[in-house]
Coordinates of C-alpha atoms in Angstrom, one line a residue:
M42 CA -16.9 29.6 92.0
P43 CA -14.3 31.9 93.6
K44 CA -14.0 31.5 97.4
L45 CA -13.5 34.5 99.8
P46 CA -10.1 34.5 101.6
I47 CA -10.3 33.1 105.1
T48 CA -9.1 35.0 108.1
K49 CA -8.1 33.1 111.2
S50 CA -10.7 34.1 113.8
R51 CA -13.9 35.8 114.3
T52 CA -13.8 39.7 114.5
L53 CA -16.2 42.3 115.8
F54 CA -17.7 42.3 112.3
G55 CA -18.6 38.6 112.2
R56 CA -17.3 35.5 110.6
P57 CA -14.4 35.5 108.2
H58 CA -16.5 35.6 105.0
E59 CA -18.6 38.4 106.6
T60 CA -15.5 40.4 107.3
S61 CA -14.3 40.0 103.6
L62 CA -17.8 41.2 102.4
I63 CA -17.4 44.3 104.6
T64 CA -14.0 45.0 103.2
V65 CA -15.3 44.9 99.6
D66 CA -18.2 47.1 100.7
R67 CA -15.7 49.6 102.0
A68 CA -13.6 49.3 98.9
I69 CA -16.6 50.1 96.8
A70 CA -17.5 53.2 98.8
E71 CA -13.9 54.5 98.6
F72 CA -13.8 53.8 94.9
R73 CA -17.0 55.6 94.2
A74 CA -15.8 58.6 96.2
G75 CA -12.8 58.9 93.9
R76 CA -10.2 57.6 96.3
P77 CA -7.6 54.9 95.5
V78 CA -8.1 51.3 96.8
L79 CA -5.2 49.0 97.5
L80 CA -5.6 45.6 95.8
R81 CA -3.6 42.7 96.9
N82 CA -2.9 39.5 95.0
G83 CA -0.6 37.5 97.2
E84 CA 2.6 39.7 97.6
H85 CA 1.6 41.9 94.7
L86 CA 0.1 45.3 95.6
A87 CA -1.5 48.0 93.4
L88 CA -3.5 51.1 93.9
A89 CA -6.6 51.3 91.8
L90 CA -8.3 54.6 91.0
S91 CA -11.4 55.3 88.9
A92 CA -10.4 56.8 85.7
E93 CA -13.5 59.1 85.5
L94 CA -13.1 60.3 89.1
A95 CA -9.4 61.0 89.2
D96 CA -8.4 64.5 90.1
E97 CA -5.2 66.5 89.4
D98 CA -3.9 66.6 93.0
L99 CA -4.4 62.9 93.7
V100 CA -2.8 61.9 90.3
K101 CA 0.2 63.9 91.1
G102 CA 0.8 61.8 94.2
L103 CA 0.1 58.6 92.5
D104 CA 2.5 59.5 89.7
A105 CA 5.2 60.0 92.2
L106 CA 4.5 56.5 93.6
A107 CA 4.3 54.9 90.2
K108 CA 7.8 55.7 89.0
G109 CA 6.8 55.3 85.4
Q110 CA 5.0 51.9 86.0
A111 CA 1.4 53.1 86.0
H112 CA -1.1 51.8 83.4
L113 CA -4.7 52.3 82.3
V114 CA -6.9 49.3 82.4
L115 CA -9.7 49.2 79.9
S116 CA -12.5 46.7 79.2
A117 CA -12.5 44.6 76.0
A118 CA -15.6 46.5 74.8
R119 CA -13.9 49.9 75.1
L120 CA -10.7 48.6 73.5
R121 CA -12.7 47.5 70.5
R122 CA -14.2 50.9 70.2
L123 CA -10.7 52.4 70.4
G124 CA -9.7 50.4 67.3
A125 CA -7.7 47.6 69.1
K126 CA -7.8 44.4 67.2
P127 CA -11.0 42.3 67.9
R128 CA -10.7 41.1 71.5
S129 CA -12.8 39.5 74.3
E130 CA -10.5 40.3 77.2
A131 CA -9.5 43.5 79.0
G132 CA -6.1 45.1 78.3
I133 CA -3.7 47.8 79.6
L134 CA -2.0 50.7 78.1
A135 CA 1.3 51.9 79.7
M136 CA 1.3 55.4 81.2
P137 CA 5.0 56.4 81.8
A138 CA 3.4 59.6 83.2
I139 CA -0.2 59.7 84.4
D140 CA -1.8 62.3 82.1
L141 CA -5.4 63.0 83.0
A142 CA -6.2 64.4 79.6
R143 CA -5.0 61.2 78.0
V144 CA -6.9 59.2 80.6
E145 CA -10.1 61.1 79.8
T146 CA -9.6 60.7 76.1
L147 CA -9.0 56.9 76.3
A148 CA -11.8 56.2 78.8
L149 CA -14.5 58.5 77.6
K150 CA -14.0 60.2 74.2
V151 CA -16.1 58.9 71.4
E152 CA -13.6 59.7 68.6
A153 CA -10.5 58.3 70.5
K154 CA -8.2 55.7 69.2
V155 CA -5.6 53.5 70.9
D156 CA -2.3 55.5 71.1
A157 CA 0.0 52.7 72.4
P158 CA 0.4 49.0 72.3
V159 CA -2.2 47.0 74.3
A160 CA -0.9 44.5 76.7
P161 CA -2.9 41.6 78.4
A162 CA -4.6 42.4 81.7
D163 CA -3.5 40.3 84.6
A164 CA -5.4 39.2 87.7
I165 CA -5.1 42.5 89.6
D166 CA -6.1 44.5 86.4
N167 CA -9.2 42.4 86.0
A168 CA -10.0 42.7 89.7
A169 CA -9.8 46.6 89.3
L170 CA -12.3 46.4 86.5
E171 CA -14.6 44.3 88.6
L172 CA -14.3 46.9 91.4
A173 CA -15.3 49.6 88.9
R174 CA -18.4 47.6 87.7
L175 CA -19.5 46.9 91.2
S176 CA -19.1 50.7 91.9
L177 CA -21.3 51.5 88.9
V178 CA -18.6 53.8 87.4
L179 CA -17.0 53.5 84.0
P180 CA -14.9 50.3 83.5
A181 CA -11.6 52.2 83.2
T182 CA -9.1 52.1 86.0
I183 CA -5.7 53.7 86.7
L184 CA -3.5 51.1 88.3
V185 CA -0.2 51.8 90.1
P186 CA 1.9 48.9 91.4
V187 CA 3.3 49.7 94.8
T188 CA 5.2 48.3 97.7
A189 CA 4.1 48.1 101.3
D190 CA 6.8 50.4 102.2
A191 CA 5.9 53.0 99.8
I192 CA 2.3 53.4 101.0
A193 CA 3.0 52.8 104.7
G194 CA 0.9 55.0 106.9
E195 CA -1.6 55.9 104.1
P196 CA -5.3 55.6 105.2
L197 CA -6.1 53.1 102.4
V198 CA -8.8 50.4 102.2
E199 CA -7.0 47.2 101.3
V200 CA -8.9 44.3 99.6
E201 CA -7.8 40.8 98.4
I202 CA -8.8 40.3 94.8
E203 CA -10.2 36.9 95.7
A204 CA -12.8 38.8 97.9
L205 CA -13.6 41.1 94.9
N206 CA -14.1 38.2 92.5
A207 CA -16.3 36.3 95.0
Y208 CA -18.3 39.3 96.1
R209 CA -21.3 38.8 93.8
A210 CA -21.8 35.2 94.6
E211 CA -21.5 35.9 98.3
Q212 CA -24.0 38.6 98.1
A213 CA -26.5 36.3 96.4
A214 CA -25.8 33.6 99.1
S215 CA -26.4 36.1 101.9
L216 CA -29.7 37.4 100.7
K217 CA -32.4 37.6 103.5
I218 CA -35.7 39.0 103.9
V219 CA -35.8 42.1 106.0
G220 CA -39.4 43.3 105.6
R221 CA -42.7 42.5 104.1
A222 CA -46.2 44.0 104.1
P223 CA -49.4 44.1 102.1
V224 CA -49.4 47.0 99.5
P225 CA -52.7 47.3 97.6
L226 CA -52.0 48.4 94.0
E227 CA -54.4 49.9 91.5
G228 CA -55.9 46.9 89.7
A229 CA -54.2 44.5 92.0
P230 CA -55.4 45.2 95.5
E231 CA -54.2 41.8 96.9
T232 CA -50.4 42.4 96.6
E233 CA -47.6 41.9 99.1
F234 CA -44.1 43.5 98.9
V235 CA -41.2 41.5 100.2
V236 CA -37.9 43.3 100.6
F237 CA -34.6 41.5 100.5
R238 CA -31.2 42.8 101.6
G239 CA -28.2 41.9 99.3
G240 CA -27.9 40.6 95.8
E241 CA -26.9 43.1 93.0
G242 CA -26.5 46.9 93.0
L243 CA -26.4 49.3 95.9
R244 CA -29.9 49.0 97.3
D245 CA -32.4 46.4 98.5
Q246 CA -34.2 44.1 96.1
V247 CA -38.1 43.6 96.1
A248 CA -40.4 40.8 95.3
I249 CA -44.0 41.9 94.5
I250 CA -46.3 39.0 95.1
V251 CA -49.6 39.6 93.3
G252 CA -52.6 37.6 94.4
K253 CA -52.1 34.0 95.7
P254 CA -49.9 32.2 93.3
D255 CA -49.9 28.4 93.7
L256 CA -46.4 27.5 94.7
A257 CA -47.1 23.8 93.9
T258 CA -47.3 24.7 90.2
A259 CA -45.3 26.8 87.8
V260 CA -45.5 30.3 89.2
P261 CA -45.8 33.2 86.7
V262 CA -42.6 35.1 87.3
R263 CA -41.1 38.3 85.9
L264 CA -37.5 39.5 86.5
H265 CA -37.8 43.2 86.1
S266 CA -34.7 45.4 86.2
A267 CA -35.3 48.9 87.8
C268 CA -35.8 51.7 85.1
L269 CA -36.2 55.1 86.7
T270 CA -37.1 56.8 83.4
G271 CA -39.5 54.2 82.2
D272 CA -41.1 52.8 85.3
L273 CA -41.6 56.1 87.2
F274 CA -41.6 58.8 84.6
G275 CA -43.1 57.0 81.5
S276 CA -40.1 57.5 79.2
L277 CA -41.0 56.8 75.6
K278 CA -37.4 55.6 74.9
C279 CA -38.1 52.1 76.2
D280 CA -41.0 49.7 77.0
C281 CA -40.1 49.1 80.6
G282 CA -42.9 50.9 82.3
D283 CA -45.5 49.2 80.1
Q284 CA -44.0 45.8 80.9
L285 CA -44.0 46.5 84.6
R286 CA -47.6 47.7 84.9
E287 CA -49.1 45.3 82.4
T288 CA -47.3 42.3 84.1
V289 CA -48.9 43.3 87.5
Q290 CA -52.3 43.6 85.9
W291 CA -52.0 40.4 84.1
M292 CA -51.0 38.5 87.3
A293 CA -53.9 40.1 89.1
Q294 CA -56.3 38.8 86.5
N295 CA -54.7 35.3 86.2
Q296 CA -54.3 33.6 89.6
G297 CA -51.4 35.7 90.6
G298 CA -47.6 35.7 90.2
I299 CA -44.3 37.2 91.4
L300 CA -42.5 40.1 89.9
L301 CA -38.9 40.7 91.1
Y302 CA -38.0 44.4 91.1
L303 CA -34.2 44.3 90.8
D304 CA -31.7 47.1 91.3
Q305 CA -30.1 46.8 87.9
E306 CA -30.5 50.2 86.3
G307 CA -29.3 50.6 82.7
R308 CA -28.7 46.8 82.1
G309 CA -26.6 46.7 85.2
N310 CA -24.4 49.8 84.3
G311 CA -26.1 52.3 86.7
I312 CA -28.2 55.4 86.3
S313 CA -25.1 57.7 85.5
N314 CA -23.8 55.4 82.8
K315 CA -27.4 55.0 81.4
M316 CA -27.7 58.8 81.0
R317 CA -24.3 58.8 79.3
A318 CA -25.6 56.1 76.9
Y319 CA -28.8 58.0 76.4
K320 CA -26.8 61.1 75.4
L321 CA -24.9 59.0 72.8
Q322 CA -28.2 57.7 71.6
S323 CA -29.5 61.2 71.0
Q324 CA -26.5 61.7 68.8
G325 CA -27.5 58.6 66.6
W326 CA -25.8 55.7 68.3
D327 CA -27.6 52.3 68.7
T328 CA -28.3 51.4 72.4
Y329 CA -25.7 48.6 72.4
D330 CA -23.1 50.6 70.5
A331 CA -23.7 53.4 73.0
D332 CA -22.9 51.1 75.8
E333 CA -19.8 49.7 74.0
V334 CA -18.4 53.2 73.6
L335 CA -18.6 53.5 77.4
G336 CA -16.8 50.2 77.8
F337 CA -19.8 47.9 78.4
D338 CA -20.8 44.7 76.7
L339 CA -24.4 43.9 75.6
D340 CA -25.6 43.2 79.2
Q341 CA -23.8 43.5 82.6
R342 CA -26.7 42.0 84.6
H343 CA -26.5 38.9 86.8
F344 CA -29.6 36.9 87.8
D345 CA -28.4 34.3 90.2
F346 CA -29.6 36.4 93.2
A347 CA -33.0 36.6 91.6
A348 CA -33.2 32.9 91.6
A349 CA -32.2 32.9 95.3
M350 CA -35.0 35.2 96.0
L351 CA -37.5 32.9 94.4
K352 CA -36.2 29.9 96.3
Q353 CA -36.6 31.7 99.6
L354 CA -40.2 32.5 98.6
G355 CA -40.8 28.8 98.0
V356 CA -40.8 28.8 94.2
S357 CA -39.3 25.8 92.4
S358 CA -40.9 26.0 89.0
V359 CA -41.8 29.1 86.9
T360 CA -43.5 30.3 83.9
A361 CA -41.1 33.1 82.8
L362 CA -42.7 36.3 81.7
T363 CA -39.9 37.7 79.5
N364 CA -38.7 38.3 76.0
N365 CA -35.1 37.7 77.0
P366 CA -33.5 34.3 76.7
L367 CA -30.7 35.3 79.0
K368 CA -33.1 35.4 81.9
V369 CA -34.5 32.0 81.0
G370 CA -31.0 30.5 81.0
A371 CA -30.1 32.2 84.3
I372 CA -33.2 30.8 86.0
K373 CA -32.5 27.4 84.7
A374 CA -28.8 27.6 85.6
A375 CA -29.7 28.4 89.2
G376 CA -31.5 25.2 89.6
L377 CA -35.1 26.3 89.0
D378 CA -37.4 24.6 86.5
V379 CA -38.7 26.8 83.6
A380 CA -42.0 25.1 82.7
A381 CA -42.9 27.7 80.0
T382 CA -42.2 31.2 78.8
Q383 CA -44.5 33.9 77.9
R384 CA -43.9 37.2 76.0
V385 CA -44.3 40.6 77.6
L386 CA -45.4 43.3 75.1
G387 CA -45.0 47.0 75.6
R388 CA -46.1 49.8 73.3
P389 CA -44.0 50.8 70.3
T390 CA -43.4 54.5 70.0
A391 CA -41.6 56.7 67.6
H392 CA -38.8 57.0 70.2
N393 CA -38.4 53.2 71.0
V394 CA -38.8 51.3 67.8
R395 CA -35.1 51.3 67.1
Y396 CA -34.4 50.2 70.7
L397 CA -36.8 47.3 70.4
T398 CA -35.5 46.1 67.1
S399 CA -31.9 46.4 68.5
K400 CA -32.9 44.2 71.4
R401 CA -34.4 41.7 69.0
D402 CA -31.6 41.7 66.3
R403 CA -28.4 42.2 68.6
A404 CA -29.4 40.6 72.0
G405 CA -31.7 37.9 70.8
H406 CA -34.9 39.1 72.5
I407 CA -37.9 37.4 71.2
I408 CA -39.9 40.3 70.0
D409 CA -42.5 40.3 67.3
M410 CA -42.4 43.7 65.9
D411 CA -45.4 43.0 63.6
A412 CA -47.5 42.1 66.6
L413 CA -46.3 45.2 68.5
M414 CA -47.2 47.5 65.6
A415 CA -50.6 45.9 65.2
R416 CA -51.2 46.4 68.9
A417 CA -50.4 50.1 68.6
A418 CA -52.5 50.6 65.4
P419 CA -55.7 52.7 66.0
K420 CA -58.8 50.6 66.4
D421 CA -61.7 51.2 64.0

């Protein structure tokens, strides 16, 4: 596991690893605001700028610094969609001049194709993509190698790439409970919400404890990624809202359980990228192909912090309420026992059947479509 760089002494902001976390937090804020972040790998420095947020004036300044050495970093998924040979690693395309129209085409356009040789990404390039993912923007980054003298006096946030690469694990390790209270729910009046700070995404994480689950046995647990459209507005494009509400109801009727409500909108891609994917789906793209067009692989989510939440709640063994083998594997990898699994059925609709079959056929979700369709059939 990557380790955060160590500074020599305590600062006003805390211990060395806490200082590094704060630096990454600041880098994420800068990157999401469309400002360049200075990445350091030993003596090597480079400015990273989000491809989707770049503006003309800023690019002119970066182009002057670049002296023909800028390049565009793209994820493996996006490069595959651009027609690059099958690959599992990120790559770069040289940009002798930073052309925003070209950047937009290579990073965003559905019909685009690679227009130059693709070179392998190095450590700083991959760290720039990780910064983009942490910032919930498209995984496409303009990178400009620079010297310390060239950017002297600029108000830049500087971050070590080791800190970026270790950030997710450190966030999981720093999870802490910041609030809890009883919140009676319809059909589940004996429910407690426990709020954790840290983990994934840009908000707090929530554990919903339904009833009084017996922590000495395998606790029914569902890891539920936030879905604004389905959970709150009842979108017909997915089964998330059904899974959320029906899981809580089932727990209330069966000696309790724990539902973790995780800030991982759009399979970890963020709400803006989810809407971009939905737009592509409305044009005929499969859910996973739509994500790949945007540069994302099948699933960007991480679940190590979810296991850390369960451990803090005193859970050591679970019955996993999920159709997703990835979640089961993540719980096991984090050191918890998975005593059993149980399917969670939603309702098929005219709008989500393709989505459900894609999850089954392409991501290995255990979904019995015949059982779903039978459940939706009108009763005599």
